[in-house]
Short mmCIF file of C-alpha atoms in Angstrom, two decimals:
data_model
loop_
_atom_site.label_atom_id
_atom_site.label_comp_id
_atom_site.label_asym_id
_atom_site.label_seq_id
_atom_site.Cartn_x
_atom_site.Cartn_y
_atom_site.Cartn_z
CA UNK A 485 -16.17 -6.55 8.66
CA UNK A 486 -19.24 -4.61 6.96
CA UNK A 487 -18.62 -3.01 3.36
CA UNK A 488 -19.76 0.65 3.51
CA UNK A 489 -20.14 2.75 0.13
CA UNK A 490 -17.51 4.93 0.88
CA UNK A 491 -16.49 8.33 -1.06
CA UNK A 492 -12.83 7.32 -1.06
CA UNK A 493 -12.61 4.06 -2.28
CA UNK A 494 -9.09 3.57 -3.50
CA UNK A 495 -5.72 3.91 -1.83
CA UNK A 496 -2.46 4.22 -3.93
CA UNK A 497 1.03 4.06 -2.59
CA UNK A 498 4.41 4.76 -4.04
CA UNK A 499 6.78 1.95 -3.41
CA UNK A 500 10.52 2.36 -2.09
CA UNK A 501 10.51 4.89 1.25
CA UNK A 502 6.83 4.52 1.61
CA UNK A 503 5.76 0.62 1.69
CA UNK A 504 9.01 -0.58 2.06
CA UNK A 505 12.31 -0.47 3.51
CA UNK A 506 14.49 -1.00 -0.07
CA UNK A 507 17.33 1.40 0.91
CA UNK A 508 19.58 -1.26 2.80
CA UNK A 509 19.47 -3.26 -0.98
CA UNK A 510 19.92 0.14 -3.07
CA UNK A 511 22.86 1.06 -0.81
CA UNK A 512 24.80 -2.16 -1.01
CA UNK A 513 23.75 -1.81 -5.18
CA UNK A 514 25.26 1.88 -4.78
CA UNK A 515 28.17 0.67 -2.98
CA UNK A 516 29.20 -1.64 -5.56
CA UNK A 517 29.75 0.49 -8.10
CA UNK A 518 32.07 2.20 -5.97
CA UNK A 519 33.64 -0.48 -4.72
CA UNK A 520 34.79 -2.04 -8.32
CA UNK A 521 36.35 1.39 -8.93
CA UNK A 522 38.21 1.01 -5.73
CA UNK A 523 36.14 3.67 -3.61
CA UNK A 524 35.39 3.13 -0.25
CA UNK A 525 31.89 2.33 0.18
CA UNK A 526 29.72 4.87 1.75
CA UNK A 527 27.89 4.08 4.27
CA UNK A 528 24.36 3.53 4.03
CA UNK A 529 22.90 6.62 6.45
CA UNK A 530 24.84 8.99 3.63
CA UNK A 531 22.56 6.86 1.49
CA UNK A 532 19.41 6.14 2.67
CA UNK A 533 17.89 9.99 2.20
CA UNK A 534 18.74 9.22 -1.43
CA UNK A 535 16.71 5.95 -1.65
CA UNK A 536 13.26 7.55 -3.36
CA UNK A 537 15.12 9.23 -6.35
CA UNK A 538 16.60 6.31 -7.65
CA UNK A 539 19.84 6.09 -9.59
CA UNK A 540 20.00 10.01 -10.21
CA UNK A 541 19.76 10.46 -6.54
CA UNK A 542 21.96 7.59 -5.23
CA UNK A 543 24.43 7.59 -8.41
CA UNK A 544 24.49 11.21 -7.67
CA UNK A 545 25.30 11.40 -4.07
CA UNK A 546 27.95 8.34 -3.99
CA UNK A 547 30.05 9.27 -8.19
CA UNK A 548 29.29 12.92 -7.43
CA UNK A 549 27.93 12.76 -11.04
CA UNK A 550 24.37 14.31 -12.79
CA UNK A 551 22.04 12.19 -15.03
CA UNK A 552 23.75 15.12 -18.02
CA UNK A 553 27.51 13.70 -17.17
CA UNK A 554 28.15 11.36 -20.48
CA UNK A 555 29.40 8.41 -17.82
CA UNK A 556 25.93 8.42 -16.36
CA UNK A 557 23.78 5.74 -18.45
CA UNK A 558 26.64 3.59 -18.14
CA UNK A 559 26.94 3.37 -14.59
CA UNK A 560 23.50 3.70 -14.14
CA UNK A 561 23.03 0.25 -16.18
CA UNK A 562 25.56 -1.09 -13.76
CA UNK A 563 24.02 -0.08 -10.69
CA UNK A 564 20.36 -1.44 -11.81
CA UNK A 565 22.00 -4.97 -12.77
CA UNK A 566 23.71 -4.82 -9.07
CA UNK A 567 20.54 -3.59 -7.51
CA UNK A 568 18.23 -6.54 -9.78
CA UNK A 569 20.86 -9.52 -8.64
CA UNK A 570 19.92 -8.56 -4.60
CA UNK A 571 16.75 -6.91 -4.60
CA UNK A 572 15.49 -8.52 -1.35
CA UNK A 573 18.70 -9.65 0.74
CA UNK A 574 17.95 -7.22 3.65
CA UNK A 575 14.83 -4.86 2.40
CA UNK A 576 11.31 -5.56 4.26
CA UNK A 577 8.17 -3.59 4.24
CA UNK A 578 7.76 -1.26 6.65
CA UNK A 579 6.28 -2.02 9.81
CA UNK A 580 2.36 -1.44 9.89
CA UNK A 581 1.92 -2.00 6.13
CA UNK A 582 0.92 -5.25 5.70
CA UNK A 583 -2.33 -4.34 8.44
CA UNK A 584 -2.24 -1.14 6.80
CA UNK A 585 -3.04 -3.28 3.30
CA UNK A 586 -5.52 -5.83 5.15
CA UNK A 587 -7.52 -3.83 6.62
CA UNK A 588 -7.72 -1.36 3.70
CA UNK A 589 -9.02 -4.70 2.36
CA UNK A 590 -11.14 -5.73 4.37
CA UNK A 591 -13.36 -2.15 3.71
CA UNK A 592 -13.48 -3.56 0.34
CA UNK A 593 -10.72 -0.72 -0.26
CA UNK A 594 -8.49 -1.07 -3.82
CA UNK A 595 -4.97 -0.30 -3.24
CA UNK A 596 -2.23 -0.31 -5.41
CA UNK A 597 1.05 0.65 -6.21
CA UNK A 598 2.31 3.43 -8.59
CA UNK A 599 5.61 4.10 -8.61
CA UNK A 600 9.11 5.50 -10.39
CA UNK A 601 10.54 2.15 -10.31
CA UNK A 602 11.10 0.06 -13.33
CA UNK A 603 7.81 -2.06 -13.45
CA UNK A 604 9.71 -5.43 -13.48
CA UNK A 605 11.81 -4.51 -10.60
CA UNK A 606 8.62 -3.21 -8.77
CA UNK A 607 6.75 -6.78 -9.54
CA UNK A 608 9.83 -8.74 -8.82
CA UNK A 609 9.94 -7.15 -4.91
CA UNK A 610 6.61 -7.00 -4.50
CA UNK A 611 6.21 -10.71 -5.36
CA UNK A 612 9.22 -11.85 -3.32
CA UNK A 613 8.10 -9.97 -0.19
CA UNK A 614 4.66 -11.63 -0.33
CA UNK A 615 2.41 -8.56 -0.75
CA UNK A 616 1.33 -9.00 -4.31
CA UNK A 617 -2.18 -10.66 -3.48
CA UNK A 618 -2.54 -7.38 -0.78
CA UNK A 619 -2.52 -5.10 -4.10
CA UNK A 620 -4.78 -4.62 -7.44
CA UNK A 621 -2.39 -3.08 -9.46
CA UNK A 622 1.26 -2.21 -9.68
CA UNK A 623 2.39 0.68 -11.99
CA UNK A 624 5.89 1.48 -12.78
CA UNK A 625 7.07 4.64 -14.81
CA UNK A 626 8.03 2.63 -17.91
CA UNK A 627 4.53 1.28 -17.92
CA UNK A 628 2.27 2.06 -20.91
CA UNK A 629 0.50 5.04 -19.97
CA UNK A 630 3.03 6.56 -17.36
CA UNK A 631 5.80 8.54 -16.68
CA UNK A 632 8.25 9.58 -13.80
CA UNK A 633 6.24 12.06 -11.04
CA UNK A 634 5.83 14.59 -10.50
CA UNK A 635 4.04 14.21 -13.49
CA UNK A 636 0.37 13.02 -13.02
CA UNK A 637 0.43 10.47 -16.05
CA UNK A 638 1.04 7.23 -13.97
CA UNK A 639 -1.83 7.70 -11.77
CA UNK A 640 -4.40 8.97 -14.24
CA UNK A 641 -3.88 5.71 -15.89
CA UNK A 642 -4.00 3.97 -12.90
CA UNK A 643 -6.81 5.34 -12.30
CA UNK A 644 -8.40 4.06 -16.09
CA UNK A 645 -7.17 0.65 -15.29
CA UNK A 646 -9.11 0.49 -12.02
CA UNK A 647 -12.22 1.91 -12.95
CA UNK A 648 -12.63 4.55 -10.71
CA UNK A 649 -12.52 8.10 -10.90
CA UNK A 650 -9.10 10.14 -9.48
CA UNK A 651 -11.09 12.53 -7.27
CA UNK A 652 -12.18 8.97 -5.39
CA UNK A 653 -8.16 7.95 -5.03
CA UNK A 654 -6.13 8.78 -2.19
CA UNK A 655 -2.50 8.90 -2.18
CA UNK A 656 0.50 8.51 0.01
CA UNK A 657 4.05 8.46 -0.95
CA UNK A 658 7.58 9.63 0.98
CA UNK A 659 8.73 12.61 -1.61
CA UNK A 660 7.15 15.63 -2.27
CA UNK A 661 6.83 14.43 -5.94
CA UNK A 662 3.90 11.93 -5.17
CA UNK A 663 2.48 14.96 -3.64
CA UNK A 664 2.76 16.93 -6.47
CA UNK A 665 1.78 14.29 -8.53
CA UNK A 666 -1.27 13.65 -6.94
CA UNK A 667 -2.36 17.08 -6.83
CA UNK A 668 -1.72 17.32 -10.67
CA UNK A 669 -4.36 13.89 -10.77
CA UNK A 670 -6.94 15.34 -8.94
CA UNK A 671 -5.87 13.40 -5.73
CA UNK A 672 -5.63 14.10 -1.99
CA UNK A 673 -2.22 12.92 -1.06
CA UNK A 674 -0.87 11.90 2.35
CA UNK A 675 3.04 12.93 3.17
CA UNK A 676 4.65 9.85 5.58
CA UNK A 677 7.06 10.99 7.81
CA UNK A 678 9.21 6.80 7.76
CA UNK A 679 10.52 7.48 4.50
CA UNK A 680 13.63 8.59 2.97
CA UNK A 681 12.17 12.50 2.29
CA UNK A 682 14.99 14.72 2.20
CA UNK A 683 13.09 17.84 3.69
CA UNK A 684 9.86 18.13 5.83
CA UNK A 685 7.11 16.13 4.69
CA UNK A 686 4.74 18.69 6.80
CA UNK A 687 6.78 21.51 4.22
CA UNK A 688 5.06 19.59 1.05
CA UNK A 689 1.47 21.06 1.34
CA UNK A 690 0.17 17.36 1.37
CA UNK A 691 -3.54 17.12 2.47
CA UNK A 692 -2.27 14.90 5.48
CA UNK A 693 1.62 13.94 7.04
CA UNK A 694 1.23 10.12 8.56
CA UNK A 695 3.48 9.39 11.66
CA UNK A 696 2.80 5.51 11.51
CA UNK A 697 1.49 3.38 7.96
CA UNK A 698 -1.94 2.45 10.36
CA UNK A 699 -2.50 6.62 10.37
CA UNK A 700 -3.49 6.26 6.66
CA UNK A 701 -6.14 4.05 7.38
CA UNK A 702 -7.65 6.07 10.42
CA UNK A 703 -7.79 9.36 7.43
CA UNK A 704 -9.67 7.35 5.00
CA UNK A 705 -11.88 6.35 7.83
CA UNK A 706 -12.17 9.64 8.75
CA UNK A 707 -12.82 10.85 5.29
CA UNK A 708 -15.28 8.70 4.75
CA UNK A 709 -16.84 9.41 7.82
CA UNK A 710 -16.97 5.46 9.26
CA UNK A 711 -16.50 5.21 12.69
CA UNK A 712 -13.67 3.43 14.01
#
């Protein structure tokens, strides 16, 4: 396939609800720390909307707890160490992605992950699900140089480490954070409607909702004005 110079020529993603399906593997991680306190497990539907905010969100929903409640930290240790022991048992990317990520590639496209995730936990399922040589970079909010979105600090230096300017980066992510975050970079930002949002992703005032991962790759195309 030809190589165009092309105004947008970066894609970012956030991870869980957006390039893949880790809410099966957070639930069962949830469910255990009910479980050993002799609560029923919930099951995972009550869970899965929960998936993108982490252990606030999921902690919160199944202990009917906040990240303020002095038992948090402590079962929020326990819930990572579940979640890091099974990480992979049942969660898959999304399908689409993976030719999403090819032929992103095959423009001569960067792409890249930036997301709230623990970096070693993003590297560790990104490796095991065989998409790391599909990405250029993989950001996590404890990463030097970032922070949890809505904040704009993770992609700004993701930005930096790929050498390209944030008005050229496009991003795409399942919670109206990424869009804010995005928007706070510089960014246009892409709502997908196959994640784990909790309200409308067309409510989010993203610059474009995605039905399908492949729509992503028809808007930079269209963006940057190639045919298809």
């Amino acid at each position: 396939m030809t190589v165009v110079a092309m105004r947008y020529q970066t894609f970012l993603f956030d991870l869980d609800g957006t390039l893949v399906d880790t809410a099966p593997d957070l639930a069962a991680a949830t469910n255990r720390v009910r479980t050993v306190r002799g609560l029923t497990p919930l099951p995972e539907a009550e869970l899965r909307p929960y998936a993108s905010q982490g252990a606030p969100g999921l902690l919160g929903k199944a202990m009917n707890i906040s990240n303020t409640d002095p038992s948090f930290s402590e079962l929020r240790a326990e819930f990572l160490a579940n979640y890091q022991s099974a990480m992979t048992v049942h969660s898959c990317a999304f399908t689409g992605v993976i030719e999403l990520l090819d032929r992103l590639r095959a423009h001569g496209i960067k792409t890249g992950i930036v997301t709230n995730k623990y970096f070693h936990l993003a590297k560790s399922l990104v490796k095991d699900l065989g998409l790391s040589d599909r990405l250029d970079l993989i950001l996590g909010s404890d990463s030097d140089g970032c922070a949890m979105k809505p904040a704009p600090d993770s992609l700004l230096t993701a930005a930096r480490q790929l050498q390209v300017q944030p008005q050229t980066i496009l991003y795409a992510g399942d919670d109206p954070r990424d869009i804010q975050a995005a928007h706070h970079a510089g960014m246009l930002a892409a709502s997908i409607q196959w994640g784990y949002g909790l309200t409308d992703p067309h409510t989010w005032e993203a610059d474009f909702v995605a039905e399908k991962p492949l729509d992503l790759y028809l808007w930079l195309l269209q963006l940057n004005k190639v045919d298809i």
